[in-house]
XYZ file of C-alpha atoms in Angstrom:
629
model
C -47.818 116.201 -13.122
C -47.076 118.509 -16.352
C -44.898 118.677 -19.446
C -42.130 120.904 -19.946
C -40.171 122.540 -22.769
C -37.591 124.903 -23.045
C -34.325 126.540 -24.821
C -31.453 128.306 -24.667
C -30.350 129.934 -28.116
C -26.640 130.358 -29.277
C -26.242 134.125 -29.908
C -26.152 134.268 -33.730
C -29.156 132.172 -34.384
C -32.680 133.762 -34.901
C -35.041 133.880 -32.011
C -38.237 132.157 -32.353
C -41.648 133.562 -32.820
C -43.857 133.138 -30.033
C -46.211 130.873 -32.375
C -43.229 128.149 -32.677
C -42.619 128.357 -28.852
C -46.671 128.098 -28.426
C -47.361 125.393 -31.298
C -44.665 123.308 -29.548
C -45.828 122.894 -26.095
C -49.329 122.659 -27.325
C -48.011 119.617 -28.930
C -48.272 117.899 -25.268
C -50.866 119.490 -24.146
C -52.161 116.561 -22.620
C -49.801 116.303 -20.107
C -50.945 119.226 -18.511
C -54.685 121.193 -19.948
C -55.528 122.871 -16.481
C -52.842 126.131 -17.347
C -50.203 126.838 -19.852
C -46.995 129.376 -18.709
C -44.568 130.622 -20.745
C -41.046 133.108 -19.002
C -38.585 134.417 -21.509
C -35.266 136.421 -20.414
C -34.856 139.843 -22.129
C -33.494 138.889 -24.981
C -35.949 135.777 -25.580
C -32.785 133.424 -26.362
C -33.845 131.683 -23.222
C -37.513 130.239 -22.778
C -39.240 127.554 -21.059
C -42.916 126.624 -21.459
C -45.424 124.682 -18.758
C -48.197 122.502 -19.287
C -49.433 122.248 -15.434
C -51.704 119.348 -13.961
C -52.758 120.744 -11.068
C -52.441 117.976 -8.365
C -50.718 120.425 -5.287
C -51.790 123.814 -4.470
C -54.404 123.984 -7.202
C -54.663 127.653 -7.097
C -53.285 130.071 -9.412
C -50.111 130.455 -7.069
C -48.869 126.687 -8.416
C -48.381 127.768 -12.018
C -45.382 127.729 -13.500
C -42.930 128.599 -14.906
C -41.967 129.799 -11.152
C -39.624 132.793 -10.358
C -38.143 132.904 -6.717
C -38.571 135.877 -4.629
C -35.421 137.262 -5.870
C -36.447 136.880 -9.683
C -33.040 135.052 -10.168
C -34.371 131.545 -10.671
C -36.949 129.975 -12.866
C -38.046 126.492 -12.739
C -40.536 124.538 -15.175
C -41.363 120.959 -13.153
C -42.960 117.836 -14.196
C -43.532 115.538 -11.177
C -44.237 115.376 -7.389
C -41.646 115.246 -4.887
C -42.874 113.073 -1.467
C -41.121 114.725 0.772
C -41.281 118.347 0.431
C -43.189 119.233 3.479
C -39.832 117.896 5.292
C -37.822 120.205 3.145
C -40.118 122.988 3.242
C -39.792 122.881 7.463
C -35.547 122.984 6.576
C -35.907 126.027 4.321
C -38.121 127.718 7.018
C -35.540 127.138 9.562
C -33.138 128.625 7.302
C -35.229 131.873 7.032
C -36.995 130.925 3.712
C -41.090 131.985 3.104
C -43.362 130.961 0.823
C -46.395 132.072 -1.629
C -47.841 128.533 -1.990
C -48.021 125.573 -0.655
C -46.706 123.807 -4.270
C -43.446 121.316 -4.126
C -42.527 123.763 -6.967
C -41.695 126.208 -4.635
C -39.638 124.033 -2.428
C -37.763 123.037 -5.261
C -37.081 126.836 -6.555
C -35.862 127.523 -2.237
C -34.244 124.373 -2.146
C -31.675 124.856 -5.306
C -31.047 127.957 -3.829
C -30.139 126.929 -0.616
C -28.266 123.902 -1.291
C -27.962 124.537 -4.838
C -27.105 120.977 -6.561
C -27.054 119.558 -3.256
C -30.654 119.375 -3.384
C -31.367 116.618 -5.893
C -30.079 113.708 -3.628
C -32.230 114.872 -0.890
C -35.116 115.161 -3.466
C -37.926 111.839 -3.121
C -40.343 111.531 -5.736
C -40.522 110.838 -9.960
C -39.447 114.191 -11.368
C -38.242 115.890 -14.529
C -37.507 119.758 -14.157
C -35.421 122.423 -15.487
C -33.810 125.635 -13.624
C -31.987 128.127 -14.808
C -29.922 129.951 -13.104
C -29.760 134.359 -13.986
C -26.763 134.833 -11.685
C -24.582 131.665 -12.646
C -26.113 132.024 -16.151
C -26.367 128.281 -15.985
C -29.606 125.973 -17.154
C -29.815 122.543 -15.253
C -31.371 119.966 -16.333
C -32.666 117.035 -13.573
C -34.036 113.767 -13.502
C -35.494 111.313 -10.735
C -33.107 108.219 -9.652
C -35.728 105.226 -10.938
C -36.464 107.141 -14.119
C -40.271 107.777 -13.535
C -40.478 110.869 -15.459
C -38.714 111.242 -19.362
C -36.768 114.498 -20.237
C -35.532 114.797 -23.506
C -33.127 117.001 -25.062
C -31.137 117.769 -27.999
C -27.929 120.234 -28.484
C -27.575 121.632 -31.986
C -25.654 124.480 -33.302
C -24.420 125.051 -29.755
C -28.247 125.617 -28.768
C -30.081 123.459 -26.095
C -33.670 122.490 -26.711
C -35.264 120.179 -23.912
C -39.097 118.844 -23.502
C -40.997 116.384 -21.668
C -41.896 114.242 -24.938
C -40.398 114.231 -28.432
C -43.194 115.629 -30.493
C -42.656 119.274 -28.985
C -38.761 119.204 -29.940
C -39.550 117.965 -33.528
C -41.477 121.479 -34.186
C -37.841 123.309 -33.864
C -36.927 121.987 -37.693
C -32.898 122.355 -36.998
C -33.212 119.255 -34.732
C -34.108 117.001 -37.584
C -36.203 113.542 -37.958
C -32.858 111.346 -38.758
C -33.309 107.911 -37.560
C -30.515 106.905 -35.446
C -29.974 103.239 -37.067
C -28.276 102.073 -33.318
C -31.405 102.863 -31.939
C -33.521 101.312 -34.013
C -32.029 97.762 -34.052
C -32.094 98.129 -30.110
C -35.884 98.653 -30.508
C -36.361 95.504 -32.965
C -33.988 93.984 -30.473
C -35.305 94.657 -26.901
C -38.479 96.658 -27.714
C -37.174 99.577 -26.364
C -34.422 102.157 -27.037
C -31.215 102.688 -24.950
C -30.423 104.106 -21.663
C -29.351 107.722 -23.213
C -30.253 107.646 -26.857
C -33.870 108.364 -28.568
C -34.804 106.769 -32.158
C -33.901 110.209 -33.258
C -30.027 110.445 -34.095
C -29.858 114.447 -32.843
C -32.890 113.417 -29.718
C -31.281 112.183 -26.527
C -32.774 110.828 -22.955
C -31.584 112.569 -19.836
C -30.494 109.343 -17.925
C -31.946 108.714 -14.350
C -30.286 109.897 -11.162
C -28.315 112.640 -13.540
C -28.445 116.274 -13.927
C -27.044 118.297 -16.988
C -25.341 121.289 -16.749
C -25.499 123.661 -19.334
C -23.272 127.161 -19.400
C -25.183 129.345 -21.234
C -22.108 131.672 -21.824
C -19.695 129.379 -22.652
C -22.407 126.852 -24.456
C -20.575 123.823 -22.963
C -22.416 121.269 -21.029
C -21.768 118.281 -18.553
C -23.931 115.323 -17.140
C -23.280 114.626 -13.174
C -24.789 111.814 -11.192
C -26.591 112.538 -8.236
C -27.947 108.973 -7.159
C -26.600 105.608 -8.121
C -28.280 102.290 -7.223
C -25.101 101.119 -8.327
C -23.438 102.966 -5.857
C -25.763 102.052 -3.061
C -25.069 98.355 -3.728
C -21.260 98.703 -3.761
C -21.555 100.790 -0.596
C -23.534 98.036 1.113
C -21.208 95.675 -0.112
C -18.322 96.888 1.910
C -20.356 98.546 5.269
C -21.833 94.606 6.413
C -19.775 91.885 6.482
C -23.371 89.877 5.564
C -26.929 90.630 4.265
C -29.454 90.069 7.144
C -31.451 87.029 6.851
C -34.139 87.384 9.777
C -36.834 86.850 7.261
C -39.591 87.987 9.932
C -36.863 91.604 10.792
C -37.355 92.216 6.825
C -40.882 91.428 6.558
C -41.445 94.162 8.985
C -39.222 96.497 7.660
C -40.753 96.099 4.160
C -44.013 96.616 5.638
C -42.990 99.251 7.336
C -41.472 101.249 4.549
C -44.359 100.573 1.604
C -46.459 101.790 4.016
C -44.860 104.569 4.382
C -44.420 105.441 0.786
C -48.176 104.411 0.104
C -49.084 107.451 2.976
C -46.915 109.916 1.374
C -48.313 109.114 -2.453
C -51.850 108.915 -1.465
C -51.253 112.946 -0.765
C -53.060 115.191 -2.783
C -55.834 118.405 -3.296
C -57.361 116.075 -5.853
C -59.488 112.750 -5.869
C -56.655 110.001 -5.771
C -57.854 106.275 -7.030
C -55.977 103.094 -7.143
C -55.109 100.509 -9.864
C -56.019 97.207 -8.863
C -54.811 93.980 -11.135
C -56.007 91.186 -8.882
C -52.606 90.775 -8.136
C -49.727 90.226 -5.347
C -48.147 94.015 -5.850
C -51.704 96.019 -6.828
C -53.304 93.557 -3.639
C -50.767 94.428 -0.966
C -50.647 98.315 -1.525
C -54.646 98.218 -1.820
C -54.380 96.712 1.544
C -51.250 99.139 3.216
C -53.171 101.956 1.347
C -56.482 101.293 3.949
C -54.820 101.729 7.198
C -55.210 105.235 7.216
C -57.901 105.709 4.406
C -61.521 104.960 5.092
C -62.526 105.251 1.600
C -60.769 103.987 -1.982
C -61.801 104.053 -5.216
C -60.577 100.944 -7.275
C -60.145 100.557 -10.414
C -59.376 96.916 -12.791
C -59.594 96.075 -16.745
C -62.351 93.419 -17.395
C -61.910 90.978 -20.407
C -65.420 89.351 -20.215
C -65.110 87.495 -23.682
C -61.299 86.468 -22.810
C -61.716 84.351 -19.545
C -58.070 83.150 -19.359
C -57.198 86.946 -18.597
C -59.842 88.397 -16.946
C -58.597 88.858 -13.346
C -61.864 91.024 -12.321
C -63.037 88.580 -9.810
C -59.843 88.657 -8.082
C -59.730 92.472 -7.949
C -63.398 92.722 -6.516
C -62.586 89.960 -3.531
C -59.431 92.615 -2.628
C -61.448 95.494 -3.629
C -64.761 94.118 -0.974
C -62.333 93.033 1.414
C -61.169 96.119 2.094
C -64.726 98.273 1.842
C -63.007 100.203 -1.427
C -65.546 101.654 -4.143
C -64.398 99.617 -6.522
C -64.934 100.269 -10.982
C -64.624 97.374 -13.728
C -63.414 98.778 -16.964
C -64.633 96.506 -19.510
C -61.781 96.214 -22.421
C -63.431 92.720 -24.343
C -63.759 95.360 -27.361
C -61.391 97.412 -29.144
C -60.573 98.302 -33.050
C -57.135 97.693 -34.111
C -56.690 101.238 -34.950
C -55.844 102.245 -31.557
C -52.345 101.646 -33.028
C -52.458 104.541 -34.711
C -54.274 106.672 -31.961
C -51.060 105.532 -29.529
C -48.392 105.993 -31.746
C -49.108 110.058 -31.498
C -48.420 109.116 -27.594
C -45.076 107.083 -27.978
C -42.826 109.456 -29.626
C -39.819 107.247 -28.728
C -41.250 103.869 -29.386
C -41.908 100.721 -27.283
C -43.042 97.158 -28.291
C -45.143 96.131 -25.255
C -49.325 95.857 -26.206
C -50.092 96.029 -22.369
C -50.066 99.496 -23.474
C -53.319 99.513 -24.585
C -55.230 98.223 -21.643
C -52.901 100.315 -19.777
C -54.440 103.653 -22.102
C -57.675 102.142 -21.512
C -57.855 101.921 -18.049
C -55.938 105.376 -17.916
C -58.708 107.013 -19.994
C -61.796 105.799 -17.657
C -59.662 106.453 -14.599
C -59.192 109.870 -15.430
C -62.978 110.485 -15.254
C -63.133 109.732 -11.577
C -59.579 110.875 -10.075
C -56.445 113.275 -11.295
C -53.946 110.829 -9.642
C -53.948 107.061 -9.070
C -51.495 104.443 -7.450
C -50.175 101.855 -9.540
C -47.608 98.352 -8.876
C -44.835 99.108 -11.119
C -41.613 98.024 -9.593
C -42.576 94.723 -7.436
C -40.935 92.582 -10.114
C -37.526 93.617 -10.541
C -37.275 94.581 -6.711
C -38.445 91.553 -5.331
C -37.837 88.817 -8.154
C -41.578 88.397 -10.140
C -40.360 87.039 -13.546
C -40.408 83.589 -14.630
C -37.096 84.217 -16.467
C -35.721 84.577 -13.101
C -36.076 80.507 -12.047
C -34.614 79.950 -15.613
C -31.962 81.481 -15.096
C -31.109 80.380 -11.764
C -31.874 77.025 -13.117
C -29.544 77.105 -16.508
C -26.870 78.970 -14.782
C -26.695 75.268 -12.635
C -26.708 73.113 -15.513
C -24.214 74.421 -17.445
C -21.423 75.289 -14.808
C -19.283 72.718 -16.207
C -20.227 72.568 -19.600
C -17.696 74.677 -21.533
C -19.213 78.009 -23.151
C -17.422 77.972 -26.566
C -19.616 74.487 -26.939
C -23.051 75.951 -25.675
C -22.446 79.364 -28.145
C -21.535 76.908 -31.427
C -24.715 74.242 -30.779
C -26.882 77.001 -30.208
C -26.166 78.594 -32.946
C -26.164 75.496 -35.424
C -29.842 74.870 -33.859
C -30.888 78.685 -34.199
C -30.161 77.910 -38.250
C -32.764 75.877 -38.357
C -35.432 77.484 -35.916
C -37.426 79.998 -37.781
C -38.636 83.521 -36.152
C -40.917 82.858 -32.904
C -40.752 78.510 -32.752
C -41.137 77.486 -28.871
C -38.321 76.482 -27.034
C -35.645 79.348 -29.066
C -35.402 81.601 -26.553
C -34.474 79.192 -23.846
C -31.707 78.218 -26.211
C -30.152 81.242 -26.146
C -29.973 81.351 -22.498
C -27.950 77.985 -22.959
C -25.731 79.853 -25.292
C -24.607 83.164 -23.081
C -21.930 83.553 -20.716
C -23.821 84.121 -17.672
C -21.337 85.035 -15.499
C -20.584 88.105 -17.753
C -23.748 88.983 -19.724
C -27.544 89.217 -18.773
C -29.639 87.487 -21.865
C -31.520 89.510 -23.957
C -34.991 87.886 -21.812
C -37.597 88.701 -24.733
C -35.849 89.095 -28.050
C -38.206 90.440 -30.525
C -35.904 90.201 -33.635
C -32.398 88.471 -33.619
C -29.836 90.199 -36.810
C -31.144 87.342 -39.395
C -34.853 88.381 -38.307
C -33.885 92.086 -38.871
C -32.765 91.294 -42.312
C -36.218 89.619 -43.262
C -38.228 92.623 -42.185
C -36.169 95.237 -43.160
C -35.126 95.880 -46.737
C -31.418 95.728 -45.789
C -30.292 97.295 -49.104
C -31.633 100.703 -47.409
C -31.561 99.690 -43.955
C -28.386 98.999 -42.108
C -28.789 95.895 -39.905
C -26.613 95.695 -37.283
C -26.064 93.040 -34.395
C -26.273 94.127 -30.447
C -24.073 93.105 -27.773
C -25.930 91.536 -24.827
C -25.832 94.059 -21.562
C -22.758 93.257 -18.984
C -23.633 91.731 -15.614
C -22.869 95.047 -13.476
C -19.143 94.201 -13.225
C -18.548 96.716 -10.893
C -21.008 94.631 -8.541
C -19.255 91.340 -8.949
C -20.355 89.674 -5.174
C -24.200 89.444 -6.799
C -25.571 86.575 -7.665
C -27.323 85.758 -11.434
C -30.605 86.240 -9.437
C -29.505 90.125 -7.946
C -27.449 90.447 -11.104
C -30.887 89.656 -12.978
C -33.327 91.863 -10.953
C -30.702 94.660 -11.053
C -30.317 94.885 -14.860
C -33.815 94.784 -15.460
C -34.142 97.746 -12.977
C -32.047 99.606 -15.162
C -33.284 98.477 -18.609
C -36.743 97.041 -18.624
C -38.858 98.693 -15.927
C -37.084 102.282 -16.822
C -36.976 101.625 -20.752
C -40.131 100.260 -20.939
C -42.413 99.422 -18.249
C -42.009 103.233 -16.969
C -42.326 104.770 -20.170
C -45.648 102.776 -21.391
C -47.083 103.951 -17.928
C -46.381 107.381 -18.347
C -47.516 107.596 -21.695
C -50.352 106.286 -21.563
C -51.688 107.813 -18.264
C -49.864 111.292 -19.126
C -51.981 111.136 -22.312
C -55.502 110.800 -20.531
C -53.632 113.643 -18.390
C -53.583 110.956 -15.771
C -50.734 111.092 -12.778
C -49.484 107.617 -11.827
C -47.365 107.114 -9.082
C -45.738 103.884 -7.925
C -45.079 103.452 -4.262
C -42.779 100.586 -4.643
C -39.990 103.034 -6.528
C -39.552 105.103 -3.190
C -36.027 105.735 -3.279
C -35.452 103.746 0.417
C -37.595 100.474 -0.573
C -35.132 100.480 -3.748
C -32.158 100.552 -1.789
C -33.439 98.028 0.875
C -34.519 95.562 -1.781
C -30.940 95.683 -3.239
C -28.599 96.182 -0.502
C -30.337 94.145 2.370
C -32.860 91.110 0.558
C -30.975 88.408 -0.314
C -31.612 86.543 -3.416
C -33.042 83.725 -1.393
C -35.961 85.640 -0.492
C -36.704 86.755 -4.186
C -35.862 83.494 -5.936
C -35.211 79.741 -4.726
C -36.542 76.680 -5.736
C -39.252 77.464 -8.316
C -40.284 79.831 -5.896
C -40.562 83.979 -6.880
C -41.205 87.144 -5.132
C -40.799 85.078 -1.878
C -40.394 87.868 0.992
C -43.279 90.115 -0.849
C -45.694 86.935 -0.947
C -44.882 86.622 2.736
C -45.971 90.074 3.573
C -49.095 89.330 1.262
C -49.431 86.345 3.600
C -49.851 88.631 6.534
C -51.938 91.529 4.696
C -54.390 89.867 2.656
C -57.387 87.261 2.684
C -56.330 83.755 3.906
C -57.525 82.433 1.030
C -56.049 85.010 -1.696
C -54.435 82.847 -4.140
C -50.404 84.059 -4.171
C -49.241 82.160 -7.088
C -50.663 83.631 -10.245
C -49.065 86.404 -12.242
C -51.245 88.620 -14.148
C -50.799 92.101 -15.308
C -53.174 94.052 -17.964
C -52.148 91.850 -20.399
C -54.099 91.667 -23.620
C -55.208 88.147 -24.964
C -53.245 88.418 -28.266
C -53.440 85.031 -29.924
C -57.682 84.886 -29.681
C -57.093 88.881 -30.931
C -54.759 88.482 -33.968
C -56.727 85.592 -34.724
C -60.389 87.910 -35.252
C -60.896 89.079 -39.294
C -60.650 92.528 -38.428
C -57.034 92.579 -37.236
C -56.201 90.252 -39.469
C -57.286 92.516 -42.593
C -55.691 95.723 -40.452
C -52.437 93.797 -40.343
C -52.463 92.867 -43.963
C -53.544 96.473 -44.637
C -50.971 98.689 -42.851
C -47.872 95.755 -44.690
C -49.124 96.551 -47.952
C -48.864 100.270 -47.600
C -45.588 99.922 -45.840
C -42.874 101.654 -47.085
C -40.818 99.335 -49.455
C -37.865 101.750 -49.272
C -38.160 100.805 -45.333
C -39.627 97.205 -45.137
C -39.413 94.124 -46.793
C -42.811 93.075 -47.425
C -43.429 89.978 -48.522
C -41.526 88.502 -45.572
C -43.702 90.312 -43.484
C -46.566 88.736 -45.032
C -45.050 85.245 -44.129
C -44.277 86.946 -40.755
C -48.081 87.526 -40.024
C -49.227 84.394 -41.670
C -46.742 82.335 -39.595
C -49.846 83.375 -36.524
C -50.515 80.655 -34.783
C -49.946 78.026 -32.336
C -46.739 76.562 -33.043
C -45.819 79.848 -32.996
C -44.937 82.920 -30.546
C -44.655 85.823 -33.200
C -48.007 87.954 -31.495
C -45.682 90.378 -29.836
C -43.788 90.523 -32.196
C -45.848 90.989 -35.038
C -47.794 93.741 -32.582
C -44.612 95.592 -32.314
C -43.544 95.626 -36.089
C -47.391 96.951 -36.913
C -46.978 99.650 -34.304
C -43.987 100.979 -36.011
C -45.490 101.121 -39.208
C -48.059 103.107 -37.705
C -45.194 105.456 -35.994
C -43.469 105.833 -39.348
C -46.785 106.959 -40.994
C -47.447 109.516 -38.333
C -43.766 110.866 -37.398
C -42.269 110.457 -41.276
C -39.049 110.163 -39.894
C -35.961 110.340 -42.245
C -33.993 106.951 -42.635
C-alpha cells in the first residue's frame, strides 16, 4: 500500500524543480515512509513519484516507480492485487520473466501483454498509473468497489494526478476554489460526489474506470472496465430466476469469503485483524482460522461508555478461536483530534467513526503492516435499519398518491426545526420511491444550509435525490437500496474514512467482503428475501454466522466503532472547543450566531451530534486548507 503522484506537462509551460516534485509527495508521506522513488522522461515534462509500503517483496527490487525490461513502461501503484500469482503463471506461459516477486511487476507484464485488457482481469483495491513511451499515452486506473482514491486535475492542457489532495494543492496553477456543488453535497450527504472533489479544478477517478491521457495530442477519455451495473443487467437476462436454495447459497457464500479471506491474509509482513464484536468482523475472524493457527485481534474499548463498548463480545470471538487478541482503550480523547484529522481528509467526510477508526489504526500499526477489516457486509447483504423502513413505507404508501405525501411533508418540515426525532422518517413518506433512493442521513436540508452558511457569500443550492438505477428496473426497493448505497455510501464514505485513517498510521486495510466475485454473487444471485424480510436484516450472512460461530453468539446487535457522541458533546471540554472553533469561524463563510443555537440545541429532544460533529470538522478543514470560496 503507497501513495502516488505524477504529471505530464503541456510543452510551453515551465518544468518543475525537483524541490516542488519532492515537497509534494512528501506531503503523503504517510502513505508510504519505508522508500520514496521518483522516474522522469528526458525532458522532465513527465514525472511520477512513489511513496512505497512495503507489504510484497520487501526488498529493494519492489520499489517503484517500476520500468519493464524493455524500459518502455513505468508504473507508480498504490494497492495489492489478490490474484497476481495466477497472472504471473499466464505471463510465464507467455514467455514473460521476472526480477521480483512484487504484484507491481505483474501489473507492468500484464499491461503489456494484454494492454487495457488487463484491468478486468485485475482482483484487488488499486490505484496506479502507467505510462506508456511507445504509445506516448499515461493511463490512469482504478479498482471496481473504489477501495483506493486517485485524484486528478487537468489544467492548461497539463495532467497532475496523486493519491490524496494535499500533494496536488503544492502545484499552485491547480487552485484552492471551492466547488459550491460539492460543498452542498457534503452538508447534504456528508460526502462529496461520485467524480467531483470539494475543489472546483480537483476531480475523483471513478471506480471500475481508467483514463486515458494522449500526451501528444493532450486529449483525454474515461473508459469503464467493470460495472456492477452491468453485472446485474447481465444476470438479469442469463436466468430466468434468482436461486433460492438458501442452504446452495449459504455454501457458496462460505465458500467464496473464504476464499477471499485466504488470498488477503497473504503477505511478507505481520497481518492482524479488526474485530468489532460483530456479525461481519465475527464471521471472517472465524473463516480467517481455518488455515491460520495464530491471529492477532484487535477491538476499540469504551470502558467509561458501556452502551458502546463491544469488548466483551470481541474477546468471546477472539478466545473462541485461540487468536492473540489487543483491547485499544478509546474512553479518552481531546477534541482537538479534529484538527489533527482534518490534515488526513483532504476531501472531506462527516462520519466521527473516523476517529476510533484513526485510533485503532494508530495502535494497530504497532503490531502489524496490514490488517483485515468488515467493510462491505452491509450494503451486500442488507445491515441497515433504513433498509426495514423502507421496505416498510414503500407498503404503506402504495396507494396513497405522491403529490399528497410531498405537500404534507413539507407543510410539517416548516415547522420541525434542524435534528427533531421523527423528520427524517418524514421524508421517506415524502419521496417517490419507485424513482428515487432517500437521502438516508441528511445532515443539512437547503433551509438548514441557509442558517449555517452566510448565504449572502455562500451560494445555497438544493440537491436532487439519487435515481433508483433505472437501467436496473426488475430490483426491488430492498436491491435498489443496497445497490445505491454500494455506489454512494460505502465508496463515498465508508471507504474513504477507512483509508484515511489507516493510510495515515501507514496502515493497509483490506476488506475481504469487496472481492470482486462475492460482489457480484450478492447482487446477481441473493434475493432480497435473504437480506431483508420481516424486520429481519442481513438474513443469509446471519445464517452462515449461525453455522461459524458460538451457539450462543448473540446475532442481532449492530455495532460498529461508533463513538458515544451525546455523553461526549455533553463533557465541558468539547463544549468550550465547540464554542471556541464558532467564534473564530469565518463570518465571510458562516453564519454564527445560528450556529451557536445549532450547538446549544444539544440534547435529547434532539439528533444534531452528527451533525454538529461534521460542521466543527469543516471549520477545522477550512482553517488548515484556506480554501478560496
Amino acid at each position: 500500500m503507497c501513495g502516488i503522484l505524477g504529471y505530464s506537462l503541456n510543452s510551453n509551460g515551465e518544468v518543475f524543480d525537483q524541490s516542488i516534485i519532492e515537497s509534494a509527495i512528501n506531503k503523503i508521506h504517510h502513505r508510504g515512509p519505508d522508500n520514496t522513488g521518483f522516474w522522469f522522461n528526458k525532458d522532465r515534462r513527465i514525472g511520477l513519484a512513489h511513496k512505497r509500503l512495503s507489504i510484497l517483496d520487501i526488498s529493494d527490487g519492489g520499489n517503484q516507480p517500476m520500468l519493464n525490461s524493455n524500459s518502455n513502461l513505468a508504473i507508480s501503484f498504490n494497492g495489492e492485487i489478490y490474484n497476481y500469482k495466477e497472472l504471473k503463471s499466464k505471463l510465464i506461459a507467455l514467455g514473460y520473466s521476472f526480477n521480483s516477486s512484487s504484484d507491481t511487476e505483474v501489473l507492468l507484464c500484464g499491461y503489456e501483454a494484454w494492454g487495457s485488457d488487463l484491468f478486468k482481469s485485475l482482483e484487488g483495491m488499486f490505484a496506479f498509473a502507467i505510462y506508456d513511451l511507445k504509445k506516448n499515452k499515461l493511463l490512469l486506473v482504478r479498482d471496481g468497489a473504489g477501495e483506493k482514491p486517485l485524484f486528478y486535475s487537468l489544467v492548461n492542457k497539463s495532467i497532475f494526478f496523486s493519491s490524496e489532495i494535499k500533494a496536488l494543492l503544492d502545484f499552485h496553477v491547480i487552485g484552492k476554489d471551492i466547488d459550491i456543488s460539492s460543498l452542498n453535497h457534503l452538508f447534504s450527504r456528508g460526502y462529496s460526489s461520485h467524480t467531483q472533489s470539494i475543489f472546483s479544478n480537483i476531480f475523483k477517478l471513478d471506480a471500475g474506470n481508467y483514463l486515458e491521457y494522449d500526451v501528444k495530442t493532450r486529449k483525454s477519455q474515461i473508459s469503464k472496465f467493470w460495472s456492477l451495473e452491468q453485472k446485474i443487467q447481465e444476470s438479469f437476462s442469463s436466468k430466468p430466476s434468482t436461486n433460492l436454495n438458501a442452504d446452495y447459497l449459504i455454501t457458496k457464500l462460505e465458500n467464496l469469503l473464504e476464499s477471499s479471506i485466504d488470498k488477503q491474509l497473504n503477505a511478507d509482513v505481520p497481518v492482524g485483524m479488526l474485530l468489532s464484536g460483530g456479525v461481519d468482523s465475527s464471521i471472517l475472524v472465524a473463516l480467517a482460522a481455518r488455515s491460520r493457527n495464530q491471529l492477532d485481534t484487535f477491538t476499540v474499548k469504551f470502558a467509561d461508555h458501556a452502551g458502546y463498548d463491544e469488548s466483551a463480545h470481541a474477546k468471546q470471538i477472539a478466545e473462541k478461536f485461540g487468536c492473540t487478541h489487543h483491547e485499544i482503550e478509546a474512553s479518552s480523547f481531546h477534541p482537538s483530534i479534529f484538527d489533527e484529522l482534518s490534515e488526513f481528509y483532504d476531501d472531506p467526510i462527516f462520519d466521527t467513526s473516523m476517529i476510533p477508526t484513526f485510533l485503532l489504526a494508530q495502535s494497530v500499526s504497532k503490531h502489524c503492516k496490514v490488517a483485515i477489516g468488515g467493510d462491505g457486509g452491509d450494503e451486500l447483504f442488507g445491515g441497515y435499519p433504513h433498509y426495514n423502513k423502507l421496505s416498510s413505507i414503500h407498503q404503506k404508501t402504495k396507494y396513497v398518491p405522491f403529490f399528497l405525501r410531498k405537500n404534507i411533508a413539507a407543510i410539517l418540515n416548516l415547522f420541525m426545526p434542524i435534528g427533531f426525532k421523527g423528520k427524517q422518517t418524514l421524508s421517506f413518506y415524502a419521496t417517490d420511491l419507485l424513482n428515487h433512493y432517500p437521502n438516508i442521513a441528511e445532515f443539512y436540508n437547503f433551509y438548514d444550509r441557509k442558517s449555517i452558511f452566510n448565504n449572502k457569500n455562500i451560494n445555497i443550492k438544493k440537491i436532487g435525490l439519487p435515481l433508483c438505477a433505472q437501467n436496473l428496473e426488475p430490483l426491488d426497493i430492498i436491491n435498489r437500496g443496497t445497490f445505491l448505497d454500494f455506489q454512494n455510501y460505502l465508496r463515498e464514505d465508508l471507504l474513504v474514512k477507512i483509508d484515511r485513517a489507516s493510510m495515515a498510521n501507514s496502515l493497509e486495510i483490506r476488506s475481504p467482503f469487496l472481492d470482486k466475485s462475492l460482489i457480484e454473487f450478492a447482487f446477481t444471485e441473493i434475493p432480497s428475501s435473504l437480506k431483508v424480510s420481516n424486520g429481519q436484516r442481513k438474513i443469509l450472512l446471519k445464517r452462515l454466522a449461525k453455522k461459524v460461530l458460538p451457539s450462543n453468539f448473540d446475532l442481532q446487535r449492530k455495532q460498529g466503532f461508533s463513538l458515544p457522541l451525546k455523553s461526549l458533546f455533553q463533557e465541558p471540554l468539547w463544549k468550550e472547543y465547540f464554542y471556541n472553533k464558532t467564534s473564530d469561524a469565518d463570518p465571510y463563510i458562516f453564519n454564527k450566531k445560528n450556529i451557536f443555537k445549532l450547538i446549544n440545541s444539544l440534547g435529547a429532544t434532539r439528533n444534531n451530534e452528527e451533525r454538529v460533529a461534521g460542521l466543527i470538522f469543516f471549520m477545522c478543514w477550512v482553517e488548515r486548507f484556506k480554501p478560496n470560496f
